[in-house]
mmCIF file of C-alpha atoms in Angstrom:
data_model
loop_
_atom_site.group_PDB
_atom_site.id
_atom_site.type_symbol
_atom_site.label_atom_id
_atom_site.label_comp_id
_atom_site.label_asym_id
_atom_site.label_seq_id
_atom_site.Cartn_x
_atom_site.Cartn_y
_atom_site.Cartn_z
ATOM 1 C CA UNK S 979 0.015 0.031 0.082
ATOM 2 C CA UNK S 980 2.681 2.322 0.866
ATOM 3 C CA UNK S 981 4.657 1.548 -2.495
ATOM 4 C CA UNK S 982 1.357 2.354 -4.386
ATOM 5 C CA UNK S 983 0.845 5.753 -2.489
ATOM 6 C CA UNK S 984 4.678 6.300 -3.260
ATOM 7 C CA UNK S 985 4.212 5.578 -6.701
ATOM 8 C CA UNK S 986 0.860 7.675 -7.180
ATOM 9 C CA UNK S 987 2.537 10.718 -5.477
ATOM 10 C CA UNK S 988 5.491 10.649 -8.159
ATOM 11 C CA UNK S 989 2.864 10.439 -10.849
ATOM 12 C CA UNK S 990 1.121 13.471 -9.617
ATOM 13 C CA UNK S 991 4.374 15.433 -9.082
ATOM 14 C CA UNK S 992 5.601 14.539 -12.748
ATOM 15 C CA UNK S 993 2.549 16.102 -13.709
ATOM 16 C CA UNK S 994 2.544 19.321 -12.133
ATOM 17 C CA UNK S 995 3.227 22.157 -14.297
ATOM 18 C CA UNK S 996 6.395 23.788 -12.480
ATOM 19 C CA UNK S 997 8.777 23.947 -15.363
ATOM 20 C CA UNK S 998 9.347 26.781 -17.724
ATOM 21 C CA UNK S 999 7.998 26.235 -21.054
ATOM 22 C CA UNK S 1000 10.447 25.024 -23.724
ATOM 23 C CA UNK S 1001 11.055 26.954 -26.663
ATOM 24 C CA UNK S 1002 9.192 24.953 -29.021
ATOM 25 C CA UNK S 1003 6.122 25.206 -26.839
ATOM 26 C CA UNK S 1004 6.628 28.943 -26.944
ATOM 27 C CA UNK S 1005 7.074 29.205 -30.830
ATOM 28 C CA UNK S 1006 3.892 26.802 -31.058
ATOM 29 C CA UNK S 1007 2.037 29.597 -29.007
ATOM 30 C CA UNK S 1008 3.244 32.527 -30.822
ATOM 31 C CA UNK S 1009 2.130 30.913 -34.272
ATOM 32 C CA UNK S 1010 -1.398 30.466 -32.699
ATOM 33 C CA UNK S 1011 -1.518 34.046 -31.644
ATOM 34 C CA UNK S 1012 -1.056 33.231 -28.156
ATOM 35 C CA UNK S 1013 1.144 36.003 -27.058
ATOM 36 C CA UNK S 1014 1.519 38.277 -23.755
ATOM 37 C CA UNK S 1015 -0.010 41.592 -24.744
ATOM 38 C CA UNK S 1016 -1.771 44.343 -22.983
ATOM 39 C CA UNK S 1017 -4.567 45.497 -24.977
ATOM 40 C CA UNK S 1018 -4.167 49.069 -23.106
ATOM 41 C CA UNK S 1019 -0.833 49.824 -23.964
ATOM 42 C CA UNK S 1020 -1.355 50.754 -27.769
ATOM 43 C CA UNK S 1021 -4.337 53.072 -26.636
ATOM 44 C CA UNK S 1022 -2.721 54.736 -23.802
ATOM 45 C CA UNK S 1023 0.699 55.664 -26.154
ATOM 46 C CA UNK S 1024 -1.799 56.846 -28.570
ATOM 47 C CA UNK S 1025 -3.671 59.254 -26.503
ATOM 48 C CA UNK S 1026 -0.055 60.521 -24.828
ATOM 49 C CA UNK S 1027 1.678 60.845 -28.475
ATOM 50 C CA UNK S 1028 -1.612 62.595 -29.938
ATOM 51 C CA UNK S 1029 -1.894 65.536 -27.241
ATOM 52 C CA UNK S 1030 2.084 65.769 -27.205
ATOM 53 C CA UNK S 1031 1.782 66.317 -31.006
ATOM 54 C CA UNK S 1032 -0.960 68.776 -30.108
ATOM 55 C CA UNK S 1033 1.902 70.639 -28.569
ATOM 56 C CA UNK S 1034 4.686 70.038 -31.070
ATOM 57 C CA UNK S 1035 2.178 70.982 -34.024
ATOM 58 C CA UNK S 1036 0.313 73.494 -32.388
ATOM 59 C CA UNK S 1037 1.238 76.331 -35.140
ATOM 60 C CA UNK S 1038 0.102 73.840 -37.839
ATOM 61 C CA UNK S 1039 -3.044 73.180 -36.059
ATOM 62 C CA UNK S 1040 -3.840 76.900 -35.322
ATOM 63 C CA UNK S 1041 -3.313 78.224 -38.898
ATOM 64 C CA UNK S 1042 -5.573 75.676 -40.304
ATOM 65 C CA UNK S 1043 -8.313 75.940 -37.912
ATOM 66 C CA UNK S 1044 -8.269 79.995 -38.462
ATOM 67 C CA UNK S 1045 -8.265 79.396 -42.079
ATOM 68 C CA UNK S 1046 -11.222 77.038 -41.806
ATOM 69 C CA UNK S 1047 -13.292 79.511 -39.445
ATOM 70 C CA UNK S 1048 -11.877 82.526 -40.970
ATOM 71 C CA UNK S 1049 -13.207 81.747 -44.744
ATOM 72 C CA UNK S 1050 -16.726 80.457 -43.111
ATOM 73 C CA UNK S 1051 -17.220 83.598 -41.330
ATOM 74 C CA UNK S 1052 -15.500 86.194 -43.698
ATOM 75 C CA UNK S 1053 -16.459 84.638 -46.883
ATOM 76 C CA UNK S 1054 -18.484 81.553 -47.215
ATOM 77 C CA UNK S 1055 -21.606 82.994 -45.057
ATOM 78 C CA UNK S 1056 -21.675 86.005 -47.569
ATOM 79 C CA UNK S 1057 -21.368 84.200 -50.721
ATOM 80 C CA UNK S 1058 -23.996 83.499 -53.454
ATOM 81 C CA UNK S 1059 -25.616 80.018 -53.185
ATOM 82 C CA UNK S 1060 -24.888 78.183 -56.604
ATOM 83 C CA UNK S 1061 -24.019 74.336 -57.588
ATOM 84 C CA UNK S 1062 -20.664 75.443 -58.195
ATOM 85 C CA UNK S 1063 -20.124 77.411 -55.071
ATOM 86 C CA UNK S 1064 -21.406 74.719 -53.090
ATOM 87 C CA UNK S 1065 -19.006 72.274 -54.273
ATOM 88 C CA UNK S 1066 -16.126 74.466 -54.168
ATOM 89 C CA UNK S 1067 -17.317 75.234 -50.389
ATOM 90 C CA UNK S 1068 -17.564 71.245 -49.852
ATOM 91 C CA UNK S 1069 -14.197 70.787 -51.278
ATOM 92 C CA UNK S 1070 -12.207 73.592 -49.246
ATOM 93 C CA UNK S 1071 -13.889 72.719 -46.386
ATOM 94 C CA UNK S 1072 -12.720 68.660 -46.778
ATOM 95 C CA UNK S 1073 -9.324 69.725 -47.415
ATOM 96 C CA UNK S 1074 -8.865 71.952 -44.443
ATOM 97 C CA UNK S 1075 -10.348 68.782 -42.319
ATOM 98 C CA UNK S 1076 -8.335 66.552 -43.917
ATOM 99 C CA UNK S 1077 -4.780 68.655 -43.113
ATOM 100 C CA UNK S 1078 -6.166 69.149 -39.514
ATOM 101 C CA UNK S 1079 -7.031 65.462 -39.168
ATOM 102 C CA UNK S 1080 -3.966 63.963 -40.979
ATOM 103 C CA UNK S 1081 -1.419 64.196 -38.333
ATOM 104 C CA UNK S 1082 -3.430 62.992 -36.057
ATOM 105 C CA UNK S 1083 -4.372 59.637 -37.895
ATOM 106 C CA UNK S 1084 -0.717 59.572 -38.672
ATOM 107 C CA UNK S 1085 0.440 59.428 -35.140
ATOM 108 C CA UNK S 1086 -2.268 57.224 -34.187
ATOM 109 C CA UNK S 1087 -1.443 54.758 -36.593
ATOM 110 C CA UNK S 1088 2.219 54.517 -36.271
ATOM 111 C CA UNK S 1089 2.087 54.732 -32.526
ATOM 112 C CA UNK S 1090 -0.577 51.829 -32.772
ATOM 113 C CA UNK S 1091 1.693 49.541 -34.473
ATOM 114 C CA UNK S 1092 4.878 50.191 -32.461
ATOM 115 C CA UNK S 1093 2.683 49.860 -29.548
ATOM 116 C CA UNK S 1094 2.063 46.329 -30.333
ATOM 117 C CA UNK S 1095 5.520 45.653 -31.989
ATOM 118 C CA UNK S 1096 7.309 46.400 -28.556
ATOM 119 C CA UNK S 1097 5.279 43.797 -26.823
ATOM 120 C CA UNK S 1098 5.401 40.856 -28.934
ATOM 121 C CA UNK S 1099 7.388 41.878 -32.036
ATOM 122 C CA UNK S 1100 6.208 41.360 -35.611
ATOM 123 C CA UNK S 1101 3.557 38.941 -35.926
ATOM 124 C CA UNK S 1102 1.203 38.031 -38.810
ATOM 125 C CA UNK S 1103 -0.901 35.014 -38.129
ATOM 126 C CA UNK S 1104 -4.814 34.018 -38.689
ATOM 127 C CA UNK S 1105 -5.039 31.357 -36.347
ATOM 128 C CA UNK S 1106 -7.168 33.444 -33.866
ATOM 129 C CA UNK S 1107 -9.608 34.519 -36.453
ATOM 130 C CA UNK S 1108 -10.191 30.668 -37.598
ATOM 131 C CA UNK S 1109 -13.760 29.359 -36.871
ATOM 132 C CA UNK S 1110 -14.079 27.009 -33.887
ATOM 133 C CA UNK S 1111 -17.322 25.600 -32.457
ATOM 134 C CA UNK S 1112 -15.626 25.764 -29.021
ATOM 135 C CA UNK S 1113 -15.919 29.416 -29.363
ATOM 136 C CA UNK S 1114 -19.613 29.294 -29.280
ATOM 137 C CA UNK S 1115 -20.001 27.006 -26.466
ATOM 138 C CA UNK S 1116 -22.345 29.062 -23.976
ATOM 139 C CA UNK S 1117 -20.950 27.234 -21.032
ATOM 140 C CA UNK S 1118 -17.326 28.693 -21.562
ATOM 141 C CA UNK S 1119 -18.866 32.100 -22.241
ATOM 142 C CA UNK S 1120 -20.315 31.787 -18.803
ATOM 143 C CA UNK S 1121 -17.311 30.622 -17.251
ATOM 144 C CA UNK S 1122 -15.151 33.653 -18.718
ATOM 145 C CA UNK S 1123 -17.819 36.211 -17.781
ATOM 146 C CA UNK S 1124 -17.226 35.014 -14.146
ATOM 147 C CA UNK S 1125 -13.432 34.238 -14.206
ATOM 148 C CA UNK S 1126 -10.809 35.744 -12.356
ATOM 149 C CA UNK S 1127 -9.494 37.341 -15.615
ATOM 150 C CA UNK S 1128 -12.533 39.003 -15.859
ATOM 151 C CA UNK S 1129 -12.776 40.380 -12.551
ATOM 152 C CA UNK S 1130 -9.229 41.728 -12.881
ATOM 153 C CA UNK S 1131 -10.246 43.618 -16.140
ATOM 154 C CA UNK S 1132 -13.181 45.221 -14.234
ATOM 155 C CA UNK S 1133 -10.847 46.165 -11.627
ATOM 156 C CA UNK S 1134 -8.552 47.644 -13.864
ATOM 157 C CA UNK S 1135 -11.216 49.660 -15.573
ATOM 158 C CA UNK S 1136 -12.367 51.090 -12.256
ATOM 159 C CA UNK S 1137 -9.030 52.070 -11.230
ATOM 160 C CA UNK S 1138 -8.210 53.676 -14.453
ATOM 161 C CA UNK S 1139 -11.990 55.996 -14.364
ATOM 162 C CA UNK S 1140 -10.718 56.912 -10.568
ATOM 163 C CA UNK S 1141 -7.334 58.174 -11.700
ATOM 164 C CA UNK S 1142 -8.896 59.837 -14.471
ATOM 165 C CA UNK S 1143 -11.504 61.476 -12.459
ATOM 166 C CA UNK S 1144 -9.107 62.710 -9.511
ATOM 167 C CA UNK S 1145 -6.571 64.234 -12.551
ATOM 168 C CA UNK S 1146 -9.776 66.201 -13.882
ATOM 169 C CA UNK S 1147 -10.757 67.274 -10.674
ATOM 170 C CA UNK S 1148 -7.135 68.494 -9.576
ATOM 171 C CA UNK S 1149 -6.755 70.289 -12.994
ATOM 172 C CA UNK S 1150 -10.168 71.969 -12.892
ATOM 173 C CA UNK S 1151 -9.673 72.738 -9.162
ATOM 174 C CA UNK S 1152 -6.427 74.798 -9.794
ATOM 175 C CA UNK S 1153 -8.045 76.710 -12.687
ATOM 176 C CA UNK S 1154 -11.662 77.154 -11.316
ATOM 177 C CA UNK S 1155 -11.075 81.076 -10.658
ATOM 178 C CA UNK S 1156 -9.968 81.491 -14.248
ATOM 179 C CA UNK S 1157 -12.914 79.565 -15.331
ATOM 180 C CA UNK S 1158 -15.521 81.574 -13.467
ATOM 181 C CA UNK S 1159 -14.583 84.583 -15.467
ATOM 182 C CA UNK S 1160 -14.236 83.001 -18.940
ATOM 183 C CA UNK S 1161 -17.356 84.603 -20.200
ATOM 184 C CA UNK S 1162 -15.877 88.040 -19.864
ATOM 185 C CA UNK S 1163 -12.921 87.164 -21.780
ATOM 186 C CA UNK S 1164 -12.378 87.291 -25.692
ATOM 187 C CA UNK S 1165 -13.250 84.183 -27.716
ATOM 188 C CA UNK S 1166 -9.326 84.094 -28.730
ATOM 189 C CA UNK S 1167 -8.497 84.090 -25.109
ATOM 190 C CA UNK S 1168 -11.176 81.571 -24.270
ATOM 191 C CA UNK S 1169 -10.187 79.390 -26.873
ATOM 192 C CA UNK S 1170 -6.570 79.276 -25.909
ATOM 193 C CA UNK S 1171 -7.115 78.575 -22.367
ATOM 194 C CA UNK S 1172 -9.570 75.600 -23.088
ATOM 195 C CA UNK S 1173 -7.215 74.296 -25.467
ATOM 196 C CA UNK S 1174 -4.272 74.657 -23.151
ATOM 197 C CA UNK S 1175 -5.915 72.858 -20.386
ATOM 198 C CA UNK S 1176 -7.236 69.933 -22.642
ATOM 199 C CA UNK S 1177 -3.875 69.231 -23.956
ATOM 200 C CA UNK S 1178 -2.229 69.222 -20.155
ATOM 201 C CA UNK S 1179 -5.055 67.161 -19.177
ATOM 202 C CA UNK S 1180 -4.589 64.588 -22.017
ATOM 203 C CA UNK S 1181 -0.630 64.323 -21.388
ATOM 204 C CA UNK S 1182 -1.088 63.914 -17.747
ATOM 205 C CA UNK S 1183 -4.016 60.964 -18.208
ATOM 206 C CA UNK S 1184 -2.007 59.690 -21.112
ATOM 207 C CA UNK S 1185 1.185 59.483 -19.041
ATOM 208 C CA UNK S 1186 -0.613 57.707 -16.144
ATOM 209 C CA UNK S 1187 -2.505 55.325 -18.504
ATOM 210 C CA UNK S 1188 0.720 54.456 -20.032
ATOM 211 C CA UNK S 1189 2.413 53.778 -16.888
ATOM 212 C CA UNK S 1190 -0.491 51.390 -15.871
ATOM 213 C CA UNK S 1191 -0.490 49.865 -19.389
ATOM 214 C CA UNK S 1192 3.141 48.911 -18.939
ATOM 215 C CA UNK S 1193 2.374 47.321 -15.597
ATOM 216 C CA UNK S 1194 -0.596 45.572 -16.942
ATOM 217 C CA UNK S 1195 1.829 43.964 -19.818
ATOM 218 C CA UNK S 1196 4.373 42.688 -17.221
ATOM 219 C CA UNK S 1197 1.295 41.125 -15.438
ATOM 220 C CA UNK S 1198 -0.139 39.731 -18.540
ATOM 221 C CA UNK S 1199 3.527 38.304 -19.592
ATOM 222 C CA UNK S 1200 3.714 36.798 -16.130
ATOM 223 C CA UNK S 1201 0.394 35.293 -16.517
ATOM 224 C CA UNK S 1202 1.082 34.138 -20.055
ATOM 225 C CA UNK S 1203 4.337 32.472 -18.949
ATOM 226 C CA UNK S 1204 2.467 30.860 -16.163
ATOM 227 C CA UNK S 1205 0.038 29.087 -18.590
ATOM 228 C CA UNK S 1206 2.563 27.655 -20.592
ATOM 229 C CA UNK S 1207 4.427 26.056 -17.954
ATOM 230 C CA UNK S 1208 4.895 22.611 -18.394
ATOM 231 C CA UNK S 1209 5.244 19.448 -16.213
ATOM 232 C CA UNK S 1210 8.256 17.047 -16.370
ATOM 233 C CA UNK S 1211 6.249 14.314 -18.154
ATOM 234 C CA UNK S 1212 5.240 17.028 -20.665
ATOM 235 C CA UNK S 1213 8.802 17.961 -21.362
ATOM 236 C CA UNK S 1214 9.639 14.292 -21.926
ATOM 237 C CA UNK S 1215 6.841 13.587 -24.238
ATOM 238 C CA UNK S 1216 7.982 16.943 -26.336
ATOM 239 C CA UNK S 1217 11.424 15.630 -26.335
ATOM 240 C CA UNK S 1218 10.130 11.956 -27.670
ATOM 241 C CA UNK S 1219 8.060 13.863 -30.266
ATOM 242 C CA UNK S 1220 10.809 16.009 -31.708
ATOM 243 C CA UNK S 1221 13.917 13.759 -31.042
ATOM 244 C CA UNK S 1222 12.210 10.264 -31.216
ATOM 245 C CA UNK S 1223 11.918 7.612 -28.660
ATOM 246 C CA UNK S 1224 15.442 7.049 -27.202
ATOM 247 C CA UNK S 1225 14.460 3.410 -26.932
ATOM 248 C CA UNK S 1226 13.831 3.123 -30.706
ATOM 249 C CA UNK S 1227 16.587 5.611 -31.502
ATOM 250 C CA UNK S 1228 18.993 3.235 -29.795
ATOM 251 C CA UNK S 1229 17.644 0.217 -31.629
ATOM 252 C CA UNK S 1230 17.899 1.844 -34.971
ATOM 253 C CA UNK S 1231 21.423 2.642 -34.230
ATOM 254 C CA UNK S 1232 22.190 -0.639 -32.916
ATOM 255 C CA UNK S 1233 20.908 -1.991 -36.228
ATOM 256 C CA UNK S 1234 22.917 0.329 -38.128
ATOM 257 C CA UNK S 1235 26.018 -0.730 -36.447
ATOM 258 C CA UNK S 1236 25.421 -4.282 -37.162
ATOM 259 C CA UNK S 1237 24.578 -3.308 -40.679
ATOM 260 C CA UNK S 1238 28.133 -1.563 -40.939
ATOM 261 C CA UNK S 1239 29.894 -4.427 -39.017
ATOM 262 C CA UNK S 1240 28.261 -7.039 -41.762
ATOM 263 C CA UNK S 1241 29.499 -4.935 -44.637
ATOM 264 C CA UNK S 1242 32.809 -4.596 -43.293
ATOM 265 C CA UNK S 1243 33.390 -8.332 -42.605
ATOM 266 C CA UNK S 1244 32.310 -9.006 -46.311
ATOM 267 C CA UNK S 1245 35.631 -6.822 -47.384
ATOM 268 C CA UNK S 1246 37.752 -8.705 -45.189
ATOM 269 C CA UNK S 1247 38.410 -11.679 -47.850
ATOM 270 C CA UNK S 1248 39.473 -8.780 -50.157
ATOM 271 C CA UNK S 1249 41.992 -7.744 -48.211
ATOM 272 C CA UNK S 1250 45.856 -8.298 -48.896
ATOM 273 C CA UNK S 1251 47.101 -8.597 -45.285
ATOM 274 C CA UNK S 1252 45.939 -8.562 -41.825
ATOM 275 C CA UNK S 1253 48.003 -6.525 -39.477
ATOM 276 C CA UNK S 1254 47.442 -7.669 -35.923
ATOM 277 C CA UNK S 1255 48.583 -6.894 -32.509
ATOM 278 C CA UNK S 1256 48.122 -9.775 -31.887
ATOM 279 C CA UNK S 1257 44.728 -10.428 -29.973
ATOM 280 C CA UNK S 1258 43.607 -6.557 -29.336
ATOM 281 C CA UNK S 1259 43.708 -5.259 -32.571
ATOM 282 C CA UNK S 1260 43.368 -6.263 -36.279
ATOM 283 C CA UNK S 1261 43.545 -4.179 -39.510
ATOM 284 C CA UNK S 1262 42.621 -5.236 -42.798
ATOM 285 C CA UNK S 1263 44.608 -3.558 -45.756
ATOM 286 C CA UNK S 1264 44.135 -3.774 -49.598
ATOM 287 C CA UNK S 1265 46.212 -2.137 -52.324
ATOM 288 C CA UNK S 1266 45.660 -2.063 -56.041
ATOM 289 C CA UNK S 1267 48.587 -0.304 -57.928
ATOM 290 C CA UNK S 1268 45.977 0.624 -60.817
ATOM 291 C CA UNK S 1269 43.252 1.871 -58.570
ATOM 292 C CA UNK S 1270 44.876 3.225 -55.595
ATOM 293 C CA UNK S 1271 48.007 5.820 -54.541
ATOM 294 C CA UNK S 1272 48.398 3.921 -51.448
ATOM 295 C CA UNK S 1273 47.197 1.076 -49.393
ATOM 296 C CA UNK S 1274 43.795 1.585 -47.944
ATOM 297 C CA UNK S 1275 42.074 0.639 -44.879
ATOM 298 C CA UNK S 1276 38.829 -1.826 -45.361
ATOM 299 C CA UNK S 1277 38.195 -3.408 -42.331
ATOM 300 C CA UNK S 1278 39.492 -2.983 -38.503
ATOM 301 C CA UNK S 1279 38.358 -3.775 -35.182
ATOM 302 C CA UNK S 1280 39.534 -4.385 -31.468
ATOM 303 C CA UNK S 1281 39.056 -7.277 -29.071
ATOM 304 C CA UNK S 1282 36.060 -9.745 -30.261
ATOM 305 C CA UNK S 1283 35.874 -7.481 -33.645
ATOM 306 C CA UNK S 1284 39.402 -8.156 -34.210
ATOM 307 C CA UNK S 1285 38.942 -11.924 -33.307
ATOM 308 C CA UNK S 1286 36.378 -12.031 -36.004
ATOM 309 C CA UNK S 1287 38.486 -10.536 -38.659
ATOM 310 C CA UNK S 1288 41.238 -12.828 -38.097
ATOM 311 C CA UNK S 1289 38.913 -15.944 -37.951
ATOM 312 C CA UNK S 1290 37.550 -14.726 -41.507
ATOM 313 C CA UNK S 1291 40.894 -14.037 -42.997
ATOM 314 C CA UNK S 1292 42.096 -17.401 -42.141
ATOM 315 C CA UNK S 1293 38.775 -19.025 -43.548
ATOM 316 C CA UNK S 1294 39.665 -17.209 -46.735
ATOM 317 C CA UNK S 1295 43.462 -17.407 -47.159
ATOM 318 C CA UNK S 1296 44.414 -13.992 -46.165
ATOM 319 C CA UNK S 1297 47.697 -13.487 -44.722
ATOM 320 C CA UNK S 1298 47.854 -12.546 -41.110
ATOM 321 C CA UNK S 1299 51.052 -10.567 -39.662
ATOM 322 C CA UNK S 1300 51.770 -9.605 -36.068
ATOM 323 C CA UNK S 1301 53.133 -6.286 -35.726
ATOM 324 C CA UNK S 1302 51.925 -4.459 -32.854
ATOM 325 C CA UNK S 1303 53.211 -0.878 -33.353
ATOM 326 C CA UNK S 1304 52.153 -0.751 -36.781
ATOM 327 C CA UNK S 1305 48.645 -2.162 -35.747
ATOM 328 C CA UNK S 1306 48.258 0.451 -33.019
ATOM 329 C CA UNK S 1307 49.242 2.990 -34.852
ATOM 330 C CA UNK S 1308 46.815 2.186 -37.823
ATOM 331 C CA UNK S 1309 43.781 1.845 -35.574
ATOM 332 C CA UNK S 1310 44.356 5.233 -33.802
ATOM 333 C CA UNK S 1311 45.210 7.290 -36.659
ATOM 334 C CA UNK S 1312 43.058 5.960 -39.471
ATOM 335 C CA UNK S 1313 39.336 4.969 -40.322
ATOM 336 C CA UNK S 1314 37.677 2.496 -42.449
ATOM 337 C CA UNK S 1315 38.162 3.807 -46.296
ATOM 338 C CA UNK S 1316 41.256 5.873 -45.225
ATOM 339 C CA UNK S 1317 44.354 5.698 -47.188
ATOM 340 C CA UNK S 1318 47.219 5.159 -44.322
ATOM 341 C CA UNK S 1319 49.040 8.007 -42.868
ATOM 342 C CA UNK S 1320 51.948 9.219 -45.261
ATOM 343 C CA UNK S 1321 54.703 8.266 -42.339
ATOM 344 C CA UNK S 1322 53.571 4.665 -41.785
ATOM 345 C CA UNK S 1323 54.083 4.225 -46.107
ATOM 346 C CA UNK S 1324 57.287 2.740 -45.172
ATOM 347 C CA UNK S 1325 56.178 0.166 -42.779
ATOM 348 C CA UNK S 1326 53.071 -0.909 -44.578
ATOM 349 C CA UNK S 1327 55.300 -1.067 -47.699
ATOM 350 C CA UNK S 1328 57.761 -3.560 -46.115
ATOM 351 C CA UNK S 1329 54.692 -5.766 -45.013
ATOM 352 C CA UNK S 1330 53.107 -5.777 -48.252
ATOM 353 C CA UNK S 1331 56.583 -6.592 -50.074
ATOM 354 C CA UNK S 1332 56.707 -9.909 -47.488
ATOM 355 C CA UNK S 1333 53.295 -10.633 -47.996
ATOM 356 C CA UNK S 1334 53.457 -10.340 -52.007
ATOM 357 C CA UNK S 1335 57.253 -12.683 -51.674
ATOM 358 C CA UNK S 1336 55.146 -15.116 -50.003
ATOM 359 C CA UNK S 1337 52.475 -15.562 -52.123
ATOM 360 C CA UNK S 1338 54.756 -15.584 -54.941
ATOM 361 C CA UNK S 1339 56.218 -18.488 -53.005
ATOM 362 C CA UNK S 1340 53.005 -20.104 -52.464
ATOM 363 C CA UNK S 1341 52.136 -19.958 -56.328
ATOM 364 C CA UNK S 1342 55.657 -21.241 -57.509
ATOM 365 C CA UNK S 1343 55.333 -24.204 -54.789
#
């Protein structure tokens, strides 16, 4: 019973999601559109930079607004209404409005794109747009409405409203005396005061919301990484899928070794000589002056492989010679299919010369 409980505890521990997500899982989640992002960050940055743009481009906006209303009160109200005049009036008003709104749209588009890029980089994926029946499940929708995430989003909204309300109250309370006397001031001063107060409030609110949005982004990234956590078993399963089952891979390697060994042993009967240690190493050499520039190693092995090479050589009448230094040097410095190292040419040539001499004596006898 105790062993069963211990085994059960180990299984439960291996299934706990305590490990950081692997790069492969993070990449798969990114391709599916599952990324850490704050939806508030682009909006707050747009608000901040738009009101800052009003300050930087104040002269530009003033010029075109004055042109728009100046033409309206000085020329257009007194002009004769005809089809051509109305079309000309509509064209002029449209152009002036576009010139006023174009910088705002440009700032909003550029900052909106940058606000997303700084969060998760450049990403284009259609995975979130795919139609899935699970999205239409009313039970899942009901759970999301009353989930912890929804409560956090609600509290964030309440906090933002409170902060905006406090900032507006503080700004108006500071300027309350001037607001009371606005009715007695010229229109230009009223417009200037109102525009200045609005821009200042917009920058303050945008800055505070941007700070909150960055805090929300780091929170979202924490939650995202937490949701991607894996158990030890998940990591093992992913490794098996990507790299293959170690047991199967081991069997494949073992089979490949056996096939390579079999091919090597098939070449031993074609050797001119087998150089041995005599028991630890065996190297099979072959030399064909018409095809090779130097003798080549066609088989080699140590211990039981060396024994098998010697047995096959004996069965096929291949000469075996004992030369401990040469056998060890050839085994350590050359692989199967390689020609012998240049500094061993002399030693191998003497061995082959002796072998050819022996073969000549055998043939003559």
